[in-house]
Short mmCIF file of C-alpha atoms in Angstrom, two decimals:
data_model
loop_
_atom_site.label_atom_id
_atom_site.label_comp_id
_atom_site.label_asym_id
_atom_site.label_seq_id
_atom_site.Cartn_x
_atom_site.Cartn_y
_atom_site.Cartn_z
CA MET A 403 39.95 97.91 88.88
CA LYS A 404 37.99 97.65 85.66
CA ILE A 405 38.50 100.63 83.34
CA GLU A 406 35.74 101.49 80.89
CA THR A 407 36.84 103.06 77.60
CA SER A 408 35.09 104.31 74.48
CA VAL A 409 35.65 106.46 71.41
CA SER A 410 33.23 108.87 69.76
CA PHE A 411 34.13 110.36 66.37
CA GLN A 412 32.26 112.69 64.03
CA THR A 413 33.71 114.24 60.89
CA SER A 414 32.66 116.17 57.80
CA ASN A 415 34.77 113.70 55.77
CA GLU A 416 31.95 111.46 54.56
CA LEU A 417 34.20 108.57 53.51
CA LEU A 418 36.09 108.51 56.79
CA GLN A 419 32.87 108.73 58.80
CA LYS A 420 31.49 105.78 56.90
CA LEU A 421 34.71 103.79 57.34
CA MET A 422 34.91 104.46 61.05
CA ASP A 423 31.25 103.65 61.69
CA SER A 424 31.57 100.42 59.70
CA ALA A 425 34.83 99.39 61.36
CA GLU A 426 33.40 100.07 64.82
CA ARG A 427 30.41 97.88 64.03
CA LYS A 428 32.16 95.03 62.22
CA ILE A 429 35.02 94.62 64.65
CA LEU A 430 32.52 93.58 67.31
CA ASN A 431 32.25 90.31 65.35
CA ASN A 432 35.91 89.65 66.19
CA LEU A 433 35.28 89.71 69.94
CA LYS A 434 35.13 86.05 71.03
CA MET A 435 35.01 84.11 74.25
CA PHE A 436 37.97 81.75 74.67
CA GLU A 437 36.53 79.69 77.51
CA ASN A 438 35.74 82.46 80.04
CA ARG A 439 38.13 85.03 78.52
CA LEU A 440 37.09 87.76 76.09
CA VAL A 441 39.64 88.18 73.29
CA LEU A 442 39.90 90.02 69.99
CA ILE A 443 40.72 87.55 67.22
CA GLU A 444 42.36 88.58 63.96
CA GLY A 445 39.18 88.07 61.92
CA GLY A 446 38.62 87.93 58.20
CA GLY A 447 38.75 84.14 58.32
CA TYR A 448 41.51 83.96 60.95
CA GLU A 449 39.82 82.67 64.09
CA LYS A 450 42.82 82.58 66.45
CA ILE A 451 44.85 85.15 68.32
CA TRP A 452 48.29 85.32 66.71
CA LEU A 453 51.49 86.64 68.29
CA GLU A 454 52.22 88.70 65.14
CA THR A 455 48.94 90.63 65.29
CA GLN A 456 46.80 90.33 68.38
CA PRO A 457 48.84 91.77 71.25
CA MET A 458 49.32 94.85 69.04
CA GLY A 459 45.71 94.72 67.88
CA GLY A 460 44.47 94.28 71.43
CA GLU A 461 46.42 97.27 72.68
CA MET A 462 44.99 99.40 69.88
CA TYR A 463 41.50 98.19 70.76
CA ALA A 464 42.05 99.16 74.41
CA LYS A 465 40.64 102.52 73.34
CA ARG A 466 37.30 100.71 73.18
CA ASN A 467 37.57 97.55 75.28
CA MET A 468 40.17 97.06 77.99
CA GLU A 469 39.11 93.52 78.90
CA ALA A 470 39.85 92.05 75.47
CA ALA A 471 42.97 94.21 75.14
CA LEU A 472 44.43 92.82 78.36
CA ASN A 473 43.54 89.21 77.60
CA ASN A 474 45.28 89.54 74.24
CA GLN A 475 48.50 90.05 76.22
CA LEU A 476 47.90 87.78 79.21
CA LEU A 477 46.96 84.64 77.31
CA PHE A 478 50.34 84.57 75.58
CA MET A 479 52.17 85.16 78.86
CA GLU A 480 50.12 82.60 80.77
CA HIS A 481 50.72 79.92 78.11
CA GLN A 482 54.47 80.40 77.78
CA ARG A 483 56.22 77.04 77.94
CA PRO A 484 58.59 76.32 80.85
CA ASP A 485 61.53 76.52 78.41
CA GLY A 486 60.56 80.10 77.52
CA ARG A 487 58.94 79.57 74.14
CA LEU A 488 55.80 81.62 73.49
CA PRO A 489 52.91 80.22 71.47
CA GLY A 490 52.80 81.61 67.94
CA SER A 491 49.03 81.35 68.06
CA ILE A 492 46.29 80.43 70.49
CA ALA A 493 43.14 78.72 69.25
CA LEU A 494 39.85 77.66 70.74
CA ILE A 495 39.54 73.93 69.96
CA ASP A 496 36.65 71.92 71.36
CA ASN A 497 35.94 74.90 73.61
CA ARG A 498 39.40 74.70 75.15
CA ILE A 499 42.15 77.33 74.96
CA THR A 500 44.90 75.65 72.92
CA PRO A 501 48.39 77.23 72.63
CA GLN A 502 50.25 76.29 69.44
CA PHE A 503 54.04 76.09 69.26
CA ASP A 504 54.65 75.25 65.59
CA LYS A 505 55.93 78.72 64.62
CA PHE A 506 56.85 82.07 66.18
CA GLN A 507 54.43 83.93 63.91
CA GLY A 508 56.07 87.31 64.45
CA PHE A 509 56.47 89.13 67.76
CA CYS A 510 54.37 92.30 67.83
CA PHE A 511 54.20 92.00 71.57
CA PRO A 512 56.75 93.79 73.85
CA SER A 513 55.92 97.45 73.19
CA SER A 514 52.16 96.82 73.17
CA ALA A 515 52.28 94.70 76.33
CA LEU A 516 54.33 97.41 78.04
CA ASN A 517 51.90 100.15 77.04
CA MET A 518 49.08 98.07 78.51
CA TYR A 519 50.82 98.37 81.90
CA TYR A 520 50.26 102.13 81.72
CA LEU A 521 46.78 101.92 80.21
CA MET A 522 45.54 99.53 82.92
CA GLY A 523 46.74 101.76 85.76
CA LYS A 524 50.27 100.45 86.42
CA ASP A 525 49.66 97.05 87.94
CA GLU A 526 52.99 95.85 89.40
CA GLU A 527 52.13 92.15 89.24
CA TYR A 528 51.42 92.48 85.52
CA LEU A 529 54.72 94.29 85.00
CA THR A 530 56.65 91.56 86.83
CA LEU A 531 54.93 88.88 84.74
CA LEU A 532 55.85 90.76 81.57
CA TYR A 533 59.47 91.04 82.70
CA LEU A 534 59.73 87.31 83.41
CA THR A 535 58.02 86.46 80.11
CA LEU A 536 60.42 88.54 78.02
CA GLU A 537 63.48 87.39 79.95
CA LYS A 538 62.58 83.72 79.43
CA PHE A 539 61.75 84.19 75.74
CA ASP A 540 64.99 86.05 75.00
CA SER A 541 66.93 83.28 76.74
CA TYR A 542 65.05 80.67 74.70
CA LEU A 543 65.91 82.45 71.44
CA TRP A 544 69.62 82.47 72.14
CA ARG A 545 69.62 78.92 73.49
CA THR A 546 67.94 77.44 70.41
CA ARG A 547 67.91 79.76 67.42
CA ASP A 548 71.60 80.24 66.63
CA SER A 549 72.17 76.69 65.44
CA ASP A 550 75.40 77.47 63.55
CA GLY A 551 76.85 79.73 66.23
CA ASP A 552 77.39 82.73 63.95
CA GLY A 553 75.82 85.17 66.42
CA CYS A 554 72.66 85.71 64.37
CA LEU A 555 69.28 84.28 65.32
CA GLU A 556 67.48 82.16 62.75
CA SER A 557 64.08 81.66 61.18
CA TRP A 558 63.31 78.02 60.48
CA CYS A 559 59.98 78.24 58.65
CA LYS A 560 57.81 80.74 56.79
CA TYR A 561 55.43 81.16 59.70
CA ASP A 562 58.24 82.10 62.09
CA THR A 563 58.13 85.58 60.55
CA GLY A 564 54.51 85.36 59.37
CA GLU A 565 55.48 85.53 55.69
CA ASP A 566 53.02 83.06 54.24
CA HIS A 567 54.04 81.83 50.76
CA ALA A 568 57.02 84.21 50.57
CA LEU A 569 59.20 83.11 47.68
CA ARG A 570 62.43 84.11 49.39
CA TYR A 571 61.94 81.17 51.75
CA TYR A 572 62.14 78.80 48.76
CA ASP A 573 61.41 75.25 49.97
CA ALA A 574 61.23 76.02 53.69
CA PRO A 575 58.32 74.43 55.54
CA ASP A 576 55.33 76.57 56.43
CA SER A 577 55.47 75.59 60.10
CA TRP A 578 57.99 73.81 62.29
CA SER A 579 57.53 72.58 65.85
CA LYS A 580 60.85 70.79 66.45
CA GLU A 581 63.63 72.28 68.55
CA THR A 582 66.24 71.56 65.88
CA PRO A 583 66.17 73.20 62.43
CA PRO A 584 64.97 71.56 59.22
CA THR A 585 67.62 69.92 57.06
CA ASP A 586 68.03 69.76 53.29
CA CYS A 587 66.30 73.09 52.67
CA LYS A 588 67.76 75.72 50.36
CA ALA A 589 67.48 78.75 52.66
CA VAL A 590 66.62 77.76 56.24
CA PRO A 591 67.91 77.90 58.90
CA MET A 592 68.00 81.53 57.77
CA ALA A 593 69.89 84.32 59.60
CA SER A 594 66.94 86.60 60.21
CA LEU A 595 66.47 90.35 60.65
CA ASP A 596 63.07 89.65 62.20
CA ILE A 597 64.22 87.13 64.80
CA MET A 598 67.18 89.33 65.76
CA SER A 599 64.71 92.19 66.16
CA PHE A 600 62.56 89.99 68.43
CA SER A 601 65.53 89.83 70.80
CA TYR A 602 66.28 93.54 70.49
CA SER A 603 62.68 94.47 71.29
CA ALA A 604 62.56 92.09 74.25
CA ARG A 605 65.83 93.43 75.67
CA GLU A 606 64.94 97.08 75.14
CA THR A 607 61.63 96.52 76.90
CA LEU A 608 63.36 94.65 79.73
CA SER A 609 65.60 97.69 80.18
CA ILE A 610 62.58 99.99 80.35
CA ILE A 611 60.81 97.73 82.86
CA SER A 612 63.96 97.63 84.98
CA SER A 613 63.97 101.42 85.03
CA ILE A 614 60.30 101.52 86.07
CA GLN A 615 61.09 99.08 88.86
CA GLY A 616 63.98 101.26 90.03
CA ASN A 617 66.76 98.81 89.19
CA GLU A 618 69.30 101.01 87.40
CA ASN A 619 71.99 98.32 87.21
CA ARG A 620 69.65 95.90 85.51
CA LYS A 621 68.39 98.69 83.24
CA SER A 622 71.96 99.35 82.04
CA GLN A 623 72.70 95.65 81.57
CA TRP A 624 69.68 95.09 79.36
CA LYS A 625 70.39 98.26 77.39
CA ARG A 626 73.93 97.02 76.67
CA LYS A 627 72.56 93.65 75.62
CA ALA A 628 70.03 95.33 73.30
CA LEU A 629 72.73 97.49 71.71
CA ALA A 630 74.80 94.35 71.12
CA ILE A 631 71.91 92.98 69.04
CA GLN A 632 71.65 96.24 67.11
CA LYS A 633 75.39 96.12 66.37
CA ALA A 634 75.15 92.50 65.21
CA ILE A 635 72.29 93.41 62.86
CA LYS A 636 74.32 96.24 61.38
CA ASP A 637 77.53 94.22 61.10
CA TYR A 638 76.02 91.06 59.60
CA LEU A 639 72.71 91.87 57.89
CA TRP A 640 73.08 95.53 56.85
CA ILE A 641 74.65 95.98 53.40
CA GLU A 642 76.23 99.43 53.16
CA SER A 643 76.11 99.59 49.37
CA LYS A 644 72.41 98.68 49.34
CA ASP A 645 71.19 100.90 52.23
CA ALA A 646 69.14 98.04 53.66
CA CYS A 647 69.26 94.79 55.60
CA PHE A 648 69.04 91.37 53.98
CA ASP A 649 68.68 87.95 55.54
CA ARG A 650 71.32 85.27 54.91
CA ASP A 651 70.71 81.64 53.95
CA LYS A 652 72.05 78.57 55.76
CA ASN A 653 75.36 78.95 53.91
CA HIS A 654 75.68 82.59 55.05
CA ASN A 655 74.98 83.91 51.55
CA ILE A 656 72.93 87.11 51.22
CA ILE A 657 69.31 86.47 50.20
CA ASN A 658 69.19 89.29 47.71
CA VAL A 659 65.53 90.25 48.02
CA LEU A 660 64.62 93.85 48.94
CA PHE A 661 61.89 93.25 51.50
CA HIS A 662 59.72 95.47 53.65
CA ASN A 663 61.04 93.71 56.76
CA ASN A 664 63.37 96.69 57.12
CA LEU A 665 60.24 98.64 58.09
CA ARG A 666 59.37 95.86 60.52
CA ALA A 667 62.78 96.34 62.13
CA MET A 668 61.85 99.99 62.59
CA TYR A 669 58.67 98.81 64.34
CA TRP A 670 60.87 96.82 66.75
CA ASN A 671 63.22 99.84 67.01
CA SER A 672 66.24 97.67 66.18
CA PHE A 673 67.69 100.03 63.52
CA THR A 674 70.00 102.91 64.33
CA ARG A 675 68.77 106.36 63.32
CA SER A 676 71.16 106.37 60.40
CA MET A 677 70.00 102.97 59.13
CA ALA A 678 66.36 104.03 59.31
CA GLU A 679 67.06 107.31 57.51
CA ARG A 680 68.90 105.56 54.72
CA PHE A 681 66.26 102.87 54.24
CA VAL A 682 63.40 105.38 54.27
CA THR A 683 65.15 107.83 51.93
CA LYS A 684 66.57 105.32 49.47
CA HIS A 685 63.87 102.68 49.43
CA LEU A 686 60.67 103.29 51.39
CA LEU A 687 59.95 106.59 49.62
CA ASN A 688 61.12 105.32 46.23
CA PRO A 689 58.08 105.04 43.91
CA ASP A 690 59.82 102.27 41.96
CA GLU A 691 60.17 100.16 45.11
CA PHE A 692 57.89 100.71 48.13
CA TRP A 693 56.21 104.12 47.69
CA THR A 694 53.92 102.87 44.93
CA TYR A 695 50.43 104.20 44.15
CA MET A 696 49.35 102.14 47.16
CA PRO A 697 52.52 102.18 49.28
CA LEU A 698 54.15 99.42 51.32
CA PRO A 699 54.25 96.25 49.22
CA SER A 700 55.88 93.35 51.05
CA VAL A 701 58.66 93.14 48.46
CA ALA A 702 59.92 96.04 46.35
CA VAL A 703 57.89 96.00 43.15
CA ASN A 704 61.04 96.11 40.99
CA ASP A 705 62.54 93.07 42.73
CA PRO A 706 62.68 89.85 40.66
CA LEU A 707 60.82 87.96 43.43
CA PHE A 708 57.90 90.41 43.62
CA ARG A 709 54.58 88.76 42.77
CA ASN A 710 51.26 90.61 42.56
CA ILE A 711 49.22 87.69 43.92
CA LYS A 712 45.75 88.50 45.20
CA THR A 713 45.38 85.77 47.83
CA ASN A 714 47.33 85.62 51.12
CA ASN A 715 50.94 85.95 49.99
CA TRP A 716 53.84 87.98 51.41
CA SER A 717 55.73 88.12 48.11
CA GLY A 718 54.14 91.33 46.93
CA GLN A 719 50.83 92.99 47.65
CA CYS A 720 50.37 95.64 50.35
CA GLU A 721 49.23 94.07 53.62
CA ALA A 722 46.85 95.77 56.05
CA LEU A 723 49.05 94.34 58.79
CA THR A 724 52.00 96.32 57.38
CA TYR A 725 49.91 99.50 57.57
CA GLN A 726 49.10 98.66 61.18
CA ARG A 727 52.78 98.15 62.08
CA ALA A 728 53.94 101.18 60.09
CA ILE A 729 52.48 103.63 62.62
CA ARG A 730 54.86 102.67 65.41
CA ALA A 731 57.72 102.11 62.96
CA LEU A 732 57.49 105.65 61.63
CA GLU A 733 56.89 107.25 65.03
CA ASN A 734 59.97 105.50 66.43
CA TYR A 735 62.21 107.38 63.99
CA GLY A 736 60.45 110.73 63.61
CA TYR A 737 58.63 110.10 60.32
CA ASP A 738 55.24 111.03 61.75
CA TYR A 739 54.50 113.19 58.71
CA LEU A 740 54.16 110.05 56.58
CA ILE A 741 51.32 108.70 58.73
CA PRO A 742 48.57 110.95 57.28
CA GLN A 743 49.74 110.09 53.76
CA LEU A 744 49.46 106.38 54.46
CA GLY A 745 46.16 106.86 56.26
CA GLU A 746 44.60 108.64 53.29
CA LYS A 747 45.86 105.93 50.93
CA LEU A 748 44.31 103.22 53.08
CA PHE A 749 40.99 105.06 53.49
CA ASN A 750 40.68 105.53 49.74
CA ALA A 751 41.74 101.96 48.96
CA ILE A 752 39.04 100.51 51.20
CA GLY A 753 36.57 103.05 49.88
CA ASN A 754 32.82 103.35 50.24
CA SER A 755 32.27 99.61 50.08
CA CYS A 756 33.69 99.40 53.62
CA VAL A 757 34.91 95.86 52.98
CA PHE A 758 37.99 95.25 55.10
CA VAL A 759 40.47 92.81 53.58
CA GLN A 760 44.02 91.65 54.05
CA GLN A 761 45.77 92.81 50.84
CA TYR A 762 45.77 95.65 48.31
CA ASP A 763 47.20 95.96 44.80
CA PRO A 764 50.23 98.30 44.98
CA PHE A 765 49.63 99.67 41.46
CA THR A 766 45.89 100.36 41.66
CA GLY A 767 45.03 100.27 45.36
CA SER A 768 42.27 97.74 44.61
CA PRO A 769 41.38 95.50 47.55
CA SER A 770 42.00 91.79 47.00
CA LEU A 771 38.58 90.61 48.07
CA ILE A 772 39.11 86.87 47.72
CA SER A 773 40.91 85.05 50.48
CA LEU A 774 41.99 81.42 50.35
CA ASP A 775 38.58 80.49 51.75
CA GLY A 776 36.38 82.78 49.66
CA LEU A 777 35.21 86.36 49.97
CA GLN A 778 36.85 88.22 52.84
CA ASP A 779 35.63 90.98 55.13
CA SER A 780 36.12 92.14 58.73
CA TYR A 781 39.88 91.58 58.64
CA GLY A 782 41.04 92.99 61.97
CA PRO A 783 44.30 94.70 60.96
CA ALA A 784 42.45 96.65 58.26
CA MET A 785 39.73 97.85 60.63
CA LEU A 786 42.16 98.63 63.44
CA SER A 787 44.40 100.49 60.99
CA VAL A 788 41.50 102.74 59.98
CA MET A 789 40.78 103.44 63.65
CA GLU A 790 44.42 103.97 64.59
CA TYR A 791 45.33 106.25 61.67
CA THR A 792 42.25 108.28 62.52
CA SER A 793 43.38 108.60 66.14
CA ARG A 794 46.81 109.82 65.04
CA MET A 795 45.48 112.22 62.40
CA TYR A 796 42.34 113.63 64.03
CA GLY A 797 42.17 112.25 67.53
CA VAL A 798 43.78 111.08 70.74
CA HIS A 799 46.26 108.32 71.51
CA LEU A 800 47.61 107.44 74.97
CA GLU A 801 51.18 106.11 74.96
CA ARG A 802 52.72 105.39 78.37
CA ASN A 803 52.61 108.73 80.23
CA HIS A 804 51.96 110.82 77.12
CA ILE A 805 48.98 111.90 75.05
CA PHE A 806 49.33 112.25 71.28
CA TRP A 807 46.86 114.77 69.82
CA GLY A 808 46.34 114.83 66.03
CA THR A 809 45.44 118.07 64.26
CA ALA A 810 45.51 116.98 60.60
CA GLY A 811 43.68 119.72 58.69
CA GLY A 812 41.13 119.72 55.93
CA TYR A 813 37.96 118.58 57.69
CA GLU A 814 35.83 119.39 60.67
CA SER A 815 35.94 116.63 63.27
CA ASN A 816 35.30 115.86 66.91
CA TYR A 817 37.15 112.96 68.56
CA GLU A 818 36.40 112.04 72.16
CA GLN A 819 38.22 109.36 74.14
CA ILE A 820 36.72 108.28 77.45
CA TRP A 821 39.21 106.51 79.71
CA GLY A 822 37.78 105.55 83.07
CA ASN A 823 36.95 108.78 84.88
CA HIS A 824 38.67 110.99 82.31
CA THR A 825 37.65 112.44 78.98
CA PHE A 826 40.05 113.60 76.26
CA ARG A 827 38.54 115.53 73.36
CA ILE A 828 39.91 117.33 70.33
CA GLN A 829 37.98 119.44 67.83
CA ASN A 830 39.51 120.03 64.40
CA ASN A 831 38.48 122.29 61.54
CA GLU A 832 40.13 123.56 58.37
CA ASN A 833 42.16 126.14 60.24
CA GLY A 834 43.07 124.67 63.59
CA SER A 835 42.26 122.63 66.67
CA LEU A 836 41.02 122.90 70.22
CA ALA A 837 41.76 120.22 72.85
CA PHE A 838 40.15 119.48 76.23
CA ILE A 839 40.83 117.21 79.20
CA ASP A 840 37.81 116.60 81.45
CA GLY A 841 36.10 119.58 79.84
CA LYS A 842 38.96 121.99 80.53
CA LYS A 843 40.74 123.63 77.63
CA VAL A 844 44.31 122.34 77.15
CA PHE A 845 45.51 124.05 73.98
CA GLN A 846 44.50 125.55 70.69
CA SER A 847 46.71 125.22 67.66
CA GLY A 848 47.05 125.37 63.92
CA LYS A 849 46.51 122.35 61.70
CA ASP A 850 48.75 119.46 60.60
CA LEU A 851 50.51 118.99 63.92
CA LYS A 852 51.02 116.11 66.34
CA ILE A 853 51.02 117.67 69.78
CA ILE A 854 52.36 115.61 72.67
CA THR A 855 51.38 116.49 76.23
CA ASP A 856 51.61 114.77 79.57
CA LEU A 857 48.47 113.23 81.04
CA THR A 858 47.43 116.54 82.58
CA GLY A 859 47.77 118.47 79.33
CA ASN A 860 51.12 120.20 79.79
CA LEU A 861 52.90 120.61 76.47
CA LEU A 862 55.98 118.40 75.94
CA TYR A 863 56.81 118.68 72.25
CA ILE A 864 55.33 119.15 68.78
CA LYS A 865 55.81 117.31 65.50
CA GLN A 866 54.79 118.43 62.02
CA LEU A 867 52.36 116.34 59.99
CA SER A 868 53.07 118.41 56.88
CA PRO A 869 56.16 120.40 55.85
CA ASP A 870 54.41 123.79 56.05
CA ALA A 871 52.71 123.24 59.42
CA ASP A 872 53.35 126.14 61.79
CA ILE A 873 54.62 124.76 65.09
CA ARG A 874 54.61 128.28 66.60
CA ASN A 875 50.88 128.71 66.20
CA ILE A 876 49.86 127.15 69.50
CA LYS A 877 48.38 128.54 72.69
CA THR A 878 48.53 126.41 75.83
CA TYR A 879 46.41 126.48 78.96
CA GLY A 880 48.61 124.48 81.34
CA ILE A 881 46.62 122.25 83.64
CA SER A 882 48.34 121.19 86.83
CA PRO A 883 47.76 117.72 88.33
#
């Protein structure tokens, strides 16, 4: 069954209205036909679908186009190699879909692919395919990527973790297609927080799928296996005295670079609550490290290996892709109140020019307009981030069997999400909000809250988007199924 979706948004915030209208229009240029399949490419000069961006980006774009959103998951699953390896990217070459296996290129896939199961109407064949895909990939990781047998999975090239030009990789190759690691490099094969988190995310999702399928024994087995990964991360990569994780080089020495990948681990949910709290408190919110004028540089700005390079480089500047990942990372650990702060920073950094680029100067917020190939615009993660922060702050987001309603105050706005035969709408003003499902009133509330309901509008729980938000100021109109 084909599900039609769309978003309508009006606001008295002139900048945000302009940004949203521009992003909605420009992102259409990133919809491409890969043979007979509609996909959403990364854009901004990146013409492929990448495992680090496009399953996540597709799921976010499901609010507007379910066909592309689903293909952004299925193409990776359908082109998995028999040995379990997933393509790091998929290109259209000579009008043929071409999977590429010369890097992992991140793994922003399991949670987004799982949410698509719910968004598409709970197709059991899709869920089984996802289970088999994750099971095979996790097996592949542990069969190939612990070359020294120390119990920690490895990154073998810069593109395995999508950290183009990152100085902490030293002389590592950009890409690597062989099934044995490079030799004679300073750092790689590198014991990697990211690759370990790939396995954690796969196993956690396998546990959830097992629960959905009613297999409690398998659910428990995968949960134990996921927790074993989490323990290994804490035992081997977490440094107590530094309140953060660090990768280790091929000689097991700590690579002493304070990197934002700790926030990535929070996206994959591989940190314990305590680890996340310590990293956020000590480092993420530290203005001398990651909470700069424009927050979220790739490397702490006071680190010796930080570089403020304007072209594609993961040694310093703030990446739109990091802003895109940060939403789930912060929600996973209860830091929802930081999302409006980051959203406002991103909106203001992009500004009235409505040019959507990959990187931003952490000290000034200025967009780095020049890519390696010239002037850049229509970079997908930047446009999707604008749309997604707006949905969390002023709108509607569907996550599995829940609806997230945003009531960030300060402006009048009307956000309407059409999903098949259903309509979800929230009206915000300076004082409060009013929400509707299929035209029926669900709740009214004060401002600066994230209100979570089930799909019929029954209240589940409330989170504050500002410290002084009044969680008691809510009136519900329970709607039964």
